[in-house]
Short mmCIF file of C-alpha atoms and ligand atoms in Angstrom, two decimals:
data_model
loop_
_atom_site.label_atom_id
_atom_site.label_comp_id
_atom_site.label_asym_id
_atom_site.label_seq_id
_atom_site.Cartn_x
_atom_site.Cartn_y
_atom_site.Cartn_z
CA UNK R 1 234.27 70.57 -27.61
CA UNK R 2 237.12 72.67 -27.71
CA UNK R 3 236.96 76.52 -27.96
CA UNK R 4 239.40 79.20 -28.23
CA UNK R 5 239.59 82.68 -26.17
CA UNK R 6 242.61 84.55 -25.89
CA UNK R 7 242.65 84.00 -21.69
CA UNK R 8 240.91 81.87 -19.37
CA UNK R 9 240.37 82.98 -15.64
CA UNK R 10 240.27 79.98 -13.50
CA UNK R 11 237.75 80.53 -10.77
CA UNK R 12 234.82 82.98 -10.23
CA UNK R 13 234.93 84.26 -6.83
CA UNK R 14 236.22 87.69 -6.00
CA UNK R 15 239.96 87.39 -7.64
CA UNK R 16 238.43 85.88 -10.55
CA UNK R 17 236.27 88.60 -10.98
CA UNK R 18 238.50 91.31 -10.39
CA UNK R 19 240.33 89.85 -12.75
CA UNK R 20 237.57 89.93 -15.51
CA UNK R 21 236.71 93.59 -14.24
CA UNK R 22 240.10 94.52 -15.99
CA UNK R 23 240.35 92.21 -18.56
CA UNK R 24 237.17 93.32 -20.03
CA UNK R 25 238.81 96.96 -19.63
CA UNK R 26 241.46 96.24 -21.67
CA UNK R 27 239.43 94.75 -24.52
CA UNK R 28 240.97 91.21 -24.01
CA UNK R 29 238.98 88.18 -24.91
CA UNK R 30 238.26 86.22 -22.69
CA UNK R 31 235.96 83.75 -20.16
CA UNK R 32 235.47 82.83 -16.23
CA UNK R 33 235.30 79.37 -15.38
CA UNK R 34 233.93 78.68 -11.96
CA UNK R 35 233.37 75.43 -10.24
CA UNK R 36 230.56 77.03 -8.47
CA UNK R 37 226.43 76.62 -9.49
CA UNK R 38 225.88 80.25 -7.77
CA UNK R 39 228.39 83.65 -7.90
CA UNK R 40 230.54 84.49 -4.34
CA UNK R 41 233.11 82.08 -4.33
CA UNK R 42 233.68 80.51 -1.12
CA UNK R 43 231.32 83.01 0.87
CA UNK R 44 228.83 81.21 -0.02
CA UNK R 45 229.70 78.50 2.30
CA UNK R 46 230.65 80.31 5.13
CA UNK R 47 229.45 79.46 8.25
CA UNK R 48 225.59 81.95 9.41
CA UNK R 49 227.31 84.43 11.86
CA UNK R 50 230.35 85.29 9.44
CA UNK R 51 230.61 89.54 8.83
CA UNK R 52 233.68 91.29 7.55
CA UNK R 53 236.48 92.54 9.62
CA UNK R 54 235.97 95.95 7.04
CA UNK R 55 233.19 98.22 6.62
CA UNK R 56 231.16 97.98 2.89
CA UNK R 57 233.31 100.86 1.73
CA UNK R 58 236.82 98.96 2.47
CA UNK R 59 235.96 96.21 1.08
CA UNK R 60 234.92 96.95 -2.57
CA UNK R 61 236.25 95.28 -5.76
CA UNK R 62 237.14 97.73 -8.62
CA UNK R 63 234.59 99.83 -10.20
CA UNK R 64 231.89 99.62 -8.00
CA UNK R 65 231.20 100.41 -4.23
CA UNK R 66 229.85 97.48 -2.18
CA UNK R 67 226.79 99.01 -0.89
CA UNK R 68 226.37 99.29 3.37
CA UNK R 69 224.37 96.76 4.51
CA UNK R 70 221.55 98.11 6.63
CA UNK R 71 221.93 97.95 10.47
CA UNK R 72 225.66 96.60 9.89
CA UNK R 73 228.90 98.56 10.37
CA UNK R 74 230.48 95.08 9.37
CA UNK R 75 228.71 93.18 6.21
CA UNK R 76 228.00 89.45 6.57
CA UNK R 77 228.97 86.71 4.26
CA UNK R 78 225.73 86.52 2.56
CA UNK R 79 225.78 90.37 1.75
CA UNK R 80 229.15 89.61 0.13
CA UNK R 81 227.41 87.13 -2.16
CA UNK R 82 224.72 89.65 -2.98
CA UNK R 83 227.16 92.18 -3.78
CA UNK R 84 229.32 89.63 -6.16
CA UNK R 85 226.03 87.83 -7.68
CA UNK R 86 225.14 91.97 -8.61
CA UNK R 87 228.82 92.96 -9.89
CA UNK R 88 229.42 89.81 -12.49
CA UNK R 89 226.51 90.76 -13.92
CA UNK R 90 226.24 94.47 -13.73
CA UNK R 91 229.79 93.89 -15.60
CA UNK R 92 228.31 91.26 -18.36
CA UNK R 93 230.97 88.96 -16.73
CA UNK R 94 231.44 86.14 -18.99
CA UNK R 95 231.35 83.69 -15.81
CA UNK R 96 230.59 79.88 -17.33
CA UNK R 97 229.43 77.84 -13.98
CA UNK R 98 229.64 75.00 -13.09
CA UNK R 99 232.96 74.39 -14.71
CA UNK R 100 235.40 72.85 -13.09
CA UNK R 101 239.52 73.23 -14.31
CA UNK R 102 240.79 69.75 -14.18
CA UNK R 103 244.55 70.77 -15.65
CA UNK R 104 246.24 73.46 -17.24
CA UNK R 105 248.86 72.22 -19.48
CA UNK R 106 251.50 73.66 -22.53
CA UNK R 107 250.09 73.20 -25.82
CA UNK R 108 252.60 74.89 -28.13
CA UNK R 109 252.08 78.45 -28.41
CA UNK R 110 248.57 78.23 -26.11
CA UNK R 111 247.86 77.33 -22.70
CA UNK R 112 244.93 74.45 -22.91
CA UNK R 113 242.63 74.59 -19.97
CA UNK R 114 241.02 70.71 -19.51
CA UNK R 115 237.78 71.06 -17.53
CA UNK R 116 234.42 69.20 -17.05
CA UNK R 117 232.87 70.77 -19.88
CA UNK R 118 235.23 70.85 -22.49
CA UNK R 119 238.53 72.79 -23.70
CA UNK R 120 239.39 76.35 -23.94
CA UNK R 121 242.74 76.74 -25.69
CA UNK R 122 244.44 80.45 -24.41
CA UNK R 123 247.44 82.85 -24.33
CA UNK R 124 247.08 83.12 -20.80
CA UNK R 125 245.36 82.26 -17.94
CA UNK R 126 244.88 83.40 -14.19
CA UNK R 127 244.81 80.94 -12.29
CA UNK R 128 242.38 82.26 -8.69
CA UNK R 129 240.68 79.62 -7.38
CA UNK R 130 241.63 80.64 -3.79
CA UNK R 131 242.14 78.73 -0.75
CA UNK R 132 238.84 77.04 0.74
CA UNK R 133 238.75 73.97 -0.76
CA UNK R 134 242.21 72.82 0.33
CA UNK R 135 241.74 72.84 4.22
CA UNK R 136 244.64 71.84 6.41
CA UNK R 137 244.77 69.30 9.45
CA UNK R 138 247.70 69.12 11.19
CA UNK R 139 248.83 65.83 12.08
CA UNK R 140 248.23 65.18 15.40
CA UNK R 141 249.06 61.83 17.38
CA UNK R 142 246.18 59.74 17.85
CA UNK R 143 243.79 61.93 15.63
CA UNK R 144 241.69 58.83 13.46
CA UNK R 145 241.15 57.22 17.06
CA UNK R 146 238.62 59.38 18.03
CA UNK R 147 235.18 58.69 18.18
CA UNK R 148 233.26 62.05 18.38
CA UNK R 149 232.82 64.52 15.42
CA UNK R 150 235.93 66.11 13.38
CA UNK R 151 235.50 69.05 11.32
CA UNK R 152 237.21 71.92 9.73
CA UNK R 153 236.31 75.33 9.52
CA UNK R 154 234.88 75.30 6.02
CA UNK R 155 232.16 72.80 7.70
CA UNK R 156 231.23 74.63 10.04
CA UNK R 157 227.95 76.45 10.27
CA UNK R 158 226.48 77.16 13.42
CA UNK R 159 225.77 76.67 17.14
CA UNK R 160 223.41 75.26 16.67
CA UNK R 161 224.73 71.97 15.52
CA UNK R 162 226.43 71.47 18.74
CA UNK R 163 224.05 72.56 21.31
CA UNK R 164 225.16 71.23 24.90
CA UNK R 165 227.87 69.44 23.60
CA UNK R 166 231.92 69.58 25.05
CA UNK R 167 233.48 71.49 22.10
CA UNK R 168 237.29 71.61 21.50
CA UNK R 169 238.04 74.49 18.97
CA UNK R 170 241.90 74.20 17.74
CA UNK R 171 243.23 77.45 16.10
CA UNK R 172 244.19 81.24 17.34
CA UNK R 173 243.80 82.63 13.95
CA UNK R 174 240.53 85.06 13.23
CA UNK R 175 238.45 81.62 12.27
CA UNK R 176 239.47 80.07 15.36
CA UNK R 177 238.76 83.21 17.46
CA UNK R 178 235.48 84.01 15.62
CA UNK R 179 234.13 80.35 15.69
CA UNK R 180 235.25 79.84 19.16
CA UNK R 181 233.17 83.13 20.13
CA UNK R 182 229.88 81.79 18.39
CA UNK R 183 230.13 78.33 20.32
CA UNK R 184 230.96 79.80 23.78
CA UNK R 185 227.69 80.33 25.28
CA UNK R 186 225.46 77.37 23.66
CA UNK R 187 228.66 74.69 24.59
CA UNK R 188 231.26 73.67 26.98
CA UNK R 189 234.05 74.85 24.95
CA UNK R 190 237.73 74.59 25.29
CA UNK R 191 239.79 76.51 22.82
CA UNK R 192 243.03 75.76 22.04
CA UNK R 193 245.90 77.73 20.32
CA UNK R 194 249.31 76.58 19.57
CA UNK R 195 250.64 80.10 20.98
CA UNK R 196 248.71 82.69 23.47
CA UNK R 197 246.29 84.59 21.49
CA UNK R 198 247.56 87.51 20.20
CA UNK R 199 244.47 89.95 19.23
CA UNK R 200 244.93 93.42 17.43
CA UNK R 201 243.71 96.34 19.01
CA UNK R 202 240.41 96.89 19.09
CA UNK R 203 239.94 99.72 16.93
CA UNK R 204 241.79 97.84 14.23
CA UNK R 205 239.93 96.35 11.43
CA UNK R 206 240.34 95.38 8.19
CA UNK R 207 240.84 99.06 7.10
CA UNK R 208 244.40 99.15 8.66
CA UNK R 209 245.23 95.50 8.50
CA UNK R 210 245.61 96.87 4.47
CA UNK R 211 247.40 100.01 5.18
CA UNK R 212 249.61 97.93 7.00
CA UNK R 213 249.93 95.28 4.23
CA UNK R 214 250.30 98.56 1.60
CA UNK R 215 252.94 99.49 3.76
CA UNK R 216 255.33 96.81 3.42
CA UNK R 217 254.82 96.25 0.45
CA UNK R 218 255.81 99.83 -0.44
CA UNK R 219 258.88 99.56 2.08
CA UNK R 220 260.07 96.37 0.41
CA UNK R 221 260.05 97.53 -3.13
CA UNK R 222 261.97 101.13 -2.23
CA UNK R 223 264.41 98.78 -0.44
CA UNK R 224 263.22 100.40 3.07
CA UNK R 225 263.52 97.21 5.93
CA UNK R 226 260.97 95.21 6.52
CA UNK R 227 258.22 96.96 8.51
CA UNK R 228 256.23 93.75 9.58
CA UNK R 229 253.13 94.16 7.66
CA UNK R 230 249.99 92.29 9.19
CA UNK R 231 251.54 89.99 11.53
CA UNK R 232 253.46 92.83 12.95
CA UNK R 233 250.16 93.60 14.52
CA UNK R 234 248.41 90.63 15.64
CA UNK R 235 246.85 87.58 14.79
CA UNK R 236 242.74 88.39 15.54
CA UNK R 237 240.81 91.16 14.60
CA UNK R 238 238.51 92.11 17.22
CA UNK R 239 235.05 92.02 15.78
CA UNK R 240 232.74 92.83 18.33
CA UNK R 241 231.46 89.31 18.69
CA UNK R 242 235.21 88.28 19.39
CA UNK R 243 235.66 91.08 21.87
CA UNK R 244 232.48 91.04 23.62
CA UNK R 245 233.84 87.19 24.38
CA UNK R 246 236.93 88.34 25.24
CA UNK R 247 235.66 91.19 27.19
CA UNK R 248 233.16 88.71 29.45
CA UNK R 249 236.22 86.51 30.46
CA UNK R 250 234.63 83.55 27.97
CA UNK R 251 237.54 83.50 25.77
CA UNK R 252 240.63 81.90 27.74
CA UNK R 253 243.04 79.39 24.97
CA UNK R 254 244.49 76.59 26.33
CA UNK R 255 248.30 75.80 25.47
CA UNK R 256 247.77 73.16 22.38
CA UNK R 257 247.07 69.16 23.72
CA UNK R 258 249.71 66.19 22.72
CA UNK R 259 247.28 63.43 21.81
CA UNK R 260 244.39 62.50 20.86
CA UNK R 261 242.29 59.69 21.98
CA UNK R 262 238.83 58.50 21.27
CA UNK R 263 236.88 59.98 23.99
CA UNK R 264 239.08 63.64 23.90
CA UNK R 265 242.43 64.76 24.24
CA UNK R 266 245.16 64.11 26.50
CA UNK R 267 247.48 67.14 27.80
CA UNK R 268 250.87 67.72 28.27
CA UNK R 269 250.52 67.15 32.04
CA UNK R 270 248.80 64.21 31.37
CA UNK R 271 245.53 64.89 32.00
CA UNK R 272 242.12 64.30 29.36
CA UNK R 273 239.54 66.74 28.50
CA UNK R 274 236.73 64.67 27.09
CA UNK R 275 234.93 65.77 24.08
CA UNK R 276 232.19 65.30 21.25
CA UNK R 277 233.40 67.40 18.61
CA UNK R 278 236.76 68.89 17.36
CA UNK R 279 236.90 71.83 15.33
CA UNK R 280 240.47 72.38 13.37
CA UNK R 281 240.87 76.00 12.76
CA UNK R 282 244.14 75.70 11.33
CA UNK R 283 243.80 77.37 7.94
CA UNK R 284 243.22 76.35 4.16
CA UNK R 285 246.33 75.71 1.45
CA UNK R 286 245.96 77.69 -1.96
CA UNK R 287 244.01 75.33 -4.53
CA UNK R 288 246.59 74.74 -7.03
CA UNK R 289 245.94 70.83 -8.34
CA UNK R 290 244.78 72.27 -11.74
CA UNK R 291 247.86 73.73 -12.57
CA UNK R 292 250.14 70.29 -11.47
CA UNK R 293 250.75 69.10 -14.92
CA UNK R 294 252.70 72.17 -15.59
CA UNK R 295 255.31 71.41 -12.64
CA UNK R 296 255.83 74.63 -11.23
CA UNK R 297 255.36 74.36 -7.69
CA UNK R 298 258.75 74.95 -5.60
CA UNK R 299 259.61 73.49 -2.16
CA UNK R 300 256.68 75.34 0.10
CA UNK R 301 253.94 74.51 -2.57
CA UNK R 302 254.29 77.96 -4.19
CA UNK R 303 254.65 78.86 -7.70
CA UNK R 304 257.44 81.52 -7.70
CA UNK R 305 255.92 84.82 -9.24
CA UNK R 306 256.75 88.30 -10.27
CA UNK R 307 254.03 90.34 -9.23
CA UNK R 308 251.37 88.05 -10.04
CA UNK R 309 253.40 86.19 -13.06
CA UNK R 310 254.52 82.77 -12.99
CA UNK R 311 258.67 83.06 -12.72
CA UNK R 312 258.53 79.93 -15.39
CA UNK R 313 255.38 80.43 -17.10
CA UNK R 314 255.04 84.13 -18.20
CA UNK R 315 251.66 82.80 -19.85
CA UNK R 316 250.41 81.97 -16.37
CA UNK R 317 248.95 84.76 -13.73
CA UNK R 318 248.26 83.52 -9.71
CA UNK R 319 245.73 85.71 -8.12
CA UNK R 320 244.27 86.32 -4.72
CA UNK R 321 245.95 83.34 -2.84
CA UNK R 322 247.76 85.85 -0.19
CA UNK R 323 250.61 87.74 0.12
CA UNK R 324 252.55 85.63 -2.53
CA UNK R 325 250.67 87.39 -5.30
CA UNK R 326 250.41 90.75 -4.20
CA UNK R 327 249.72 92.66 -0.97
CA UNK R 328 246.61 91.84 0.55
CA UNK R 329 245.27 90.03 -2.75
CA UNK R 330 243.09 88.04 -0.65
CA UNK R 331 241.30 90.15 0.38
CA UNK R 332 237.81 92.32 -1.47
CA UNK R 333 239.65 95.87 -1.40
CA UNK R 334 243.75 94.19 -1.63
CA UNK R 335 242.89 92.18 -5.08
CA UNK R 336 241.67 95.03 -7.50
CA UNK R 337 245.65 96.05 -8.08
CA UNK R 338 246.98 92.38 -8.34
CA UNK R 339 244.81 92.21 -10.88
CA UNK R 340 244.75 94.79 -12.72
CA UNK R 341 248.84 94.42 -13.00
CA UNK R 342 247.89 90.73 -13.94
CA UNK R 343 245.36 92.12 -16.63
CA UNK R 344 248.11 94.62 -18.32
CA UNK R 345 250.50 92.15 -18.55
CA UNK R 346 248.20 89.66 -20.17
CA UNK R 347 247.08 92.45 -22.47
CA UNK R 348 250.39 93.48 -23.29
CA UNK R 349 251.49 89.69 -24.30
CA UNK R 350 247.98 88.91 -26.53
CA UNK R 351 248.57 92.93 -28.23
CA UNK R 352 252.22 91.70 -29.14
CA UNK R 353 251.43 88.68 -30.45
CA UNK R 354 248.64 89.72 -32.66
CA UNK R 355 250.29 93.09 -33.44
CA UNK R 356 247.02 95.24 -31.94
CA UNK R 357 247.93 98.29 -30.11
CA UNK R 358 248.23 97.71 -26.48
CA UNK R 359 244.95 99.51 -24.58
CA UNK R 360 247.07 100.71 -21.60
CA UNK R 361 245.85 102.58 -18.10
CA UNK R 362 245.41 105.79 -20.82
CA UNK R 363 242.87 104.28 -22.60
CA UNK R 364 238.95 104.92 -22.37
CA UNK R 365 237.44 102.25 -21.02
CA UNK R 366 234.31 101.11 -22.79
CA UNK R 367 231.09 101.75 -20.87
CA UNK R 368 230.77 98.46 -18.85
CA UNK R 369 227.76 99.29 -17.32
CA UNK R 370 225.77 99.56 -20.78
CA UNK R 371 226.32 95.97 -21.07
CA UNK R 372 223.92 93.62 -20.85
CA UNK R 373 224.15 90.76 -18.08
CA UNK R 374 225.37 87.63 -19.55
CA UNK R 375 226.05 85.13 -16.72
CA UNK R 376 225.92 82.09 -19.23
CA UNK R 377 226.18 78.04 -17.76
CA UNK R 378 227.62 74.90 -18.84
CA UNK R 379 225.92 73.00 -21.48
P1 FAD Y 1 237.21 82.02 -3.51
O1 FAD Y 1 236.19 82.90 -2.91
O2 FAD Y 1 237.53 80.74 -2.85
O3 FAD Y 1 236.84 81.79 -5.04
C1 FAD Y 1 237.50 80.86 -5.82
C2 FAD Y 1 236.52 80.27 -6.81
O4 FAD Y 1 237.24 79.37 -7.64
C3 FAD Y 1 235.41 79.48 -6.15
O5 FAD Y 1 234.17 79.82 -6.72
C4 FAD Y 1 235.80 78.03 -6.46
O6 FAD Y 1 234.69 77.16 -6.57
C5 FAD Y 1 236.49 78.20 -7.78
N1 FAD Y 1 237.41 77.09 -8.08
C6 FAD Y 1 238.29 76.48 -7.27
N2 FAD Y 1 238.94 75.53 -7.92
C7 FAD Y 1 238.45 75.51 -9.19
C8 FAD Y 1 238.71 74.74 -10.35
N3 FAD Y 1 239.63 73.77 -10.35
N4 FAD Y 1 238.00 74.99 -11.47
C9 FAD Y 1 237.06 75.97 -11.50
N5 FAD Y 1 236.79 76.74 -10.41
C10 FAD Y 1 237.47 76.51 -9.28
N6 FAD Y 1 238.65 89.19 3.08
C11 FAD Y 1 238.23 90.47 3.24
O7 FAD Y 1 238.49 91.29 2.37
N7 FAD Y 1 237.52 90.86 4.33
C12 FAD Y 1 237.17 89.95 5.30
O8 FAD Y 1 236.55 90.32 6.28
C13 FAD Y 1 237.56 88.58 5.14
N8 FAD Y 1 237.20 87.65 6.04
C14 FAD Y 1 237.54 86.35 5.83
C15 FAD Y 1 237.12 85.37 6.74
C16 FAD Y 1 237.42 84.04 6.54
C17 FAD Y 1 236.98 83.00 7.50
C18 FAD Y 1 238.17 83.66 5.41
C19 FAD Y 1 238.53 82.20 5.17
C20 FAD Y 1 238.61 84.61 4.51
C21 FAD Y 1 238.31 85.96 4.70
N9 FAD Y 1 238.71 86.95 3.80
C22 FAD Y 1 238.33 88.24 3.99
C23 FAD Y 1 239.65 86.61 2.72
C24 FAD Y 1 239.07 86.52 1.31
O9 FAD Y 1 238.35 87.68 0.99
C25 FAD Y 1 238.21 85.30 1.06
O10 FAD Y 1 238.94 84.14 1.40
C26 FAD Y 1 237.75 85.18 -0.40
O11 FAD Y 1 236.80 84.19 -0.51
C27 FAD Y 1 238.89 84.89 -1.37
O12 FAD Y 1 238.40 85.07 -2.68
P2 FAD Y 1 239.00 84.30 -3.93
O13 FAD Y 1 238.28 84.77 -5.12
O14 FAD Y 1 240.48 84.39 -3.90
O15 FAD Y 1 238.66 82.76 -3.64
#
């Protein structure tokens, strides 16, 4: 079966939908193919205690406010799905799920988009399929040789699962922070971080980690130096599960072992820590496989962009994998303006070639919400 749109949006989390927001805005054709059964993207997975380093009104997509949740400053994860499950359809998204991208490859004047369930032949596609489904191990000596559990932080779920157990958490990022926090008082927990942690103050949240992101951004482009952005700041937000931690002396890293063996790890002084589980914190890589028969990633793994537009591939659009593709565009509040540039642009290319007139920013918007919902699956 092969069908023809005139673009395809390559994942149906928040990007994805953003995305589709926009496109649907601008009167372009088109359909969301998400690898997902349910909506929210990798939310869904996250592990119970997740919330937001934002408040509900930071952390909104375009067009429509992500309600507070009730007895929350700071939403969790499965309030996030709520809110996405409501805004594809609210928006008559045309999300197709499961449907899983297997390549993106040149086909003449189209793009042709090779999945599961068929073929969509495009003008462009956006490629945001985000970054939790590629986690990262580092490689550390000695790492197959042990014998307790290994997981990363896309596994992980809960205390629970590790009641009484001698916990090693690697990672000083927010996951490794945040998960570290959650296992303190149920295990014997050592966290480890490659560098002392370095947490944000705490009335920092999510809220100024994107002013600060806006910032540079803004500096960059008027040719202003560098002002540091995010990192500039700190590594962990202190969410009040973090900093109550913190604040009760639980949360001490230890410098980062040399070895592992199979009953723990070995450190640099030579001396073992034994353990029954190992949790690597250390951060996911954008999911980019599907786009590999085009041959566009450079030296670090990134495809070079413009904004969000591949450098070689004008057809092409990368959305919400980091900085790379826009300030903040991985985050709910950073990724509406990514993609609405991405969604001009692709508007602008599909009005030239059919000779339509281009629906620019000027243009009224048809009424989304009297849509009907039309979350459609796979045959
Ligand atoms: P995803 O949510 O990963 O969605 C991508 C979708 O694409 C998924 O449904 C996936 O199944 C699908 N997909 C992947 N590959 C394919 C394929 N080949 N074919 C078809 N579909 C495919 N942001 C905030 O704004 N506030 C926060 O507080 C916050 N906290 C975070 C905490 C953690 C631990 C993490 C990891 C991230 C956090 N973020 C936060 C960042 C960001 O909002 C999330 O990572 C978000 O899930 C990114 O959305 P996305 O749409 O880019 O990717």
């Amino acid at each position: 079966m092969t069908q023809t749109t005139q673009a395809v949006v390559v994942g149906g989390g928040q990007a994805g939908l953003a995305a589709g927001y926009h496109l649907r805005r601008l009167g372009v054709d088109f359909v969301i193919l998400d690898a997902q059964i349910q909506a929210g993207g990798a939310w869904q997975h996250a592990w119970d205690s997740l919330h937001l380093f934002s408040p509900a009104a930071y952390s909104s997509l375009p067009g429509r406010l992500m309600p507070i949740q009730t007895g929350e400053t700071y939403p969790d994860a499965r309030h996030v799905v709520g809110y996405l499950t409501d805004y594809e359809r609210c928006y008559n998204l045309p999300v197709h799920r499961p449907v899983r991208v297997e390549g993106v490859h040149r086909d003449g004047r189209l793009l042709c988009v090779e999945t599961n369930a068929g073929t969509w032949r495009a003008e462009a596609v956006v490629s945001a399929t985000g970054t939790w489904w590629r986690p990262f191990v580092p490689a550390v000596p000695g790492r197959s040789d042990f014998r307790g559990r290994q997981l990363h932080t896309v596994e992980y779920r809960s205390p629970r699962d590790f009641a009484g157990q001698r916990v090693i958490v690697v990672g000083g990022g927010n996951s490794g922070a945040q998960i570290a926090a959650d296992l303190v008082y149920d295990t014997e927990l050592t966290w480890v971080t490659q560098r002392p942690p370095r947490f944000l103050a705490d009335d920092i949240d999510g809220r100024a980690l994107f002013d600060a992101a806006t910032a540079r951004r803004r500096a960059l482009d008027e040719g202003r130096p560098d002002t540091g952005g995010v990192a500039s700041l700190g590594d962990i937000v202190a969410v009040p599960p973090v900093r109550d931690a913190r604040d009760a002396g639980l949360l001490k890293a230890s410098p980062m072992f040399v070895r592992i063996e199979r009953e723990g790890v070995v450190w640099a002084d030579g001396t073992r820590t034994p353990a029954d589980a190992v949790i690597w914190c250390t951060g996911s890589r954008p999911a980019l496989s599907h786009l590999a028969p085009m041959g566009l990633r450079g030296p670090r793994g990134h495809i070079a962009t413009v904004g969000t537009r591949s450098v070689e591939e004008p057809r092409l659009h990368l959305l919400g994998y980091g900085d790379w593709t826009g300030p903040a565009s991985a985050t709910l509040i950073g990724v509406g303006r990514p993609a609405r540039e991405a969604a001009r642009e692709i508007s602008a290319l599909v009005s030239a070639r059919t000779g339509l007139r281009h629906f620019g920013s000027s243009h009224v918007a048809p009424s989304l919400n009297a849509l009907r919902p039309a979350v459609t699956h796979a045959p």
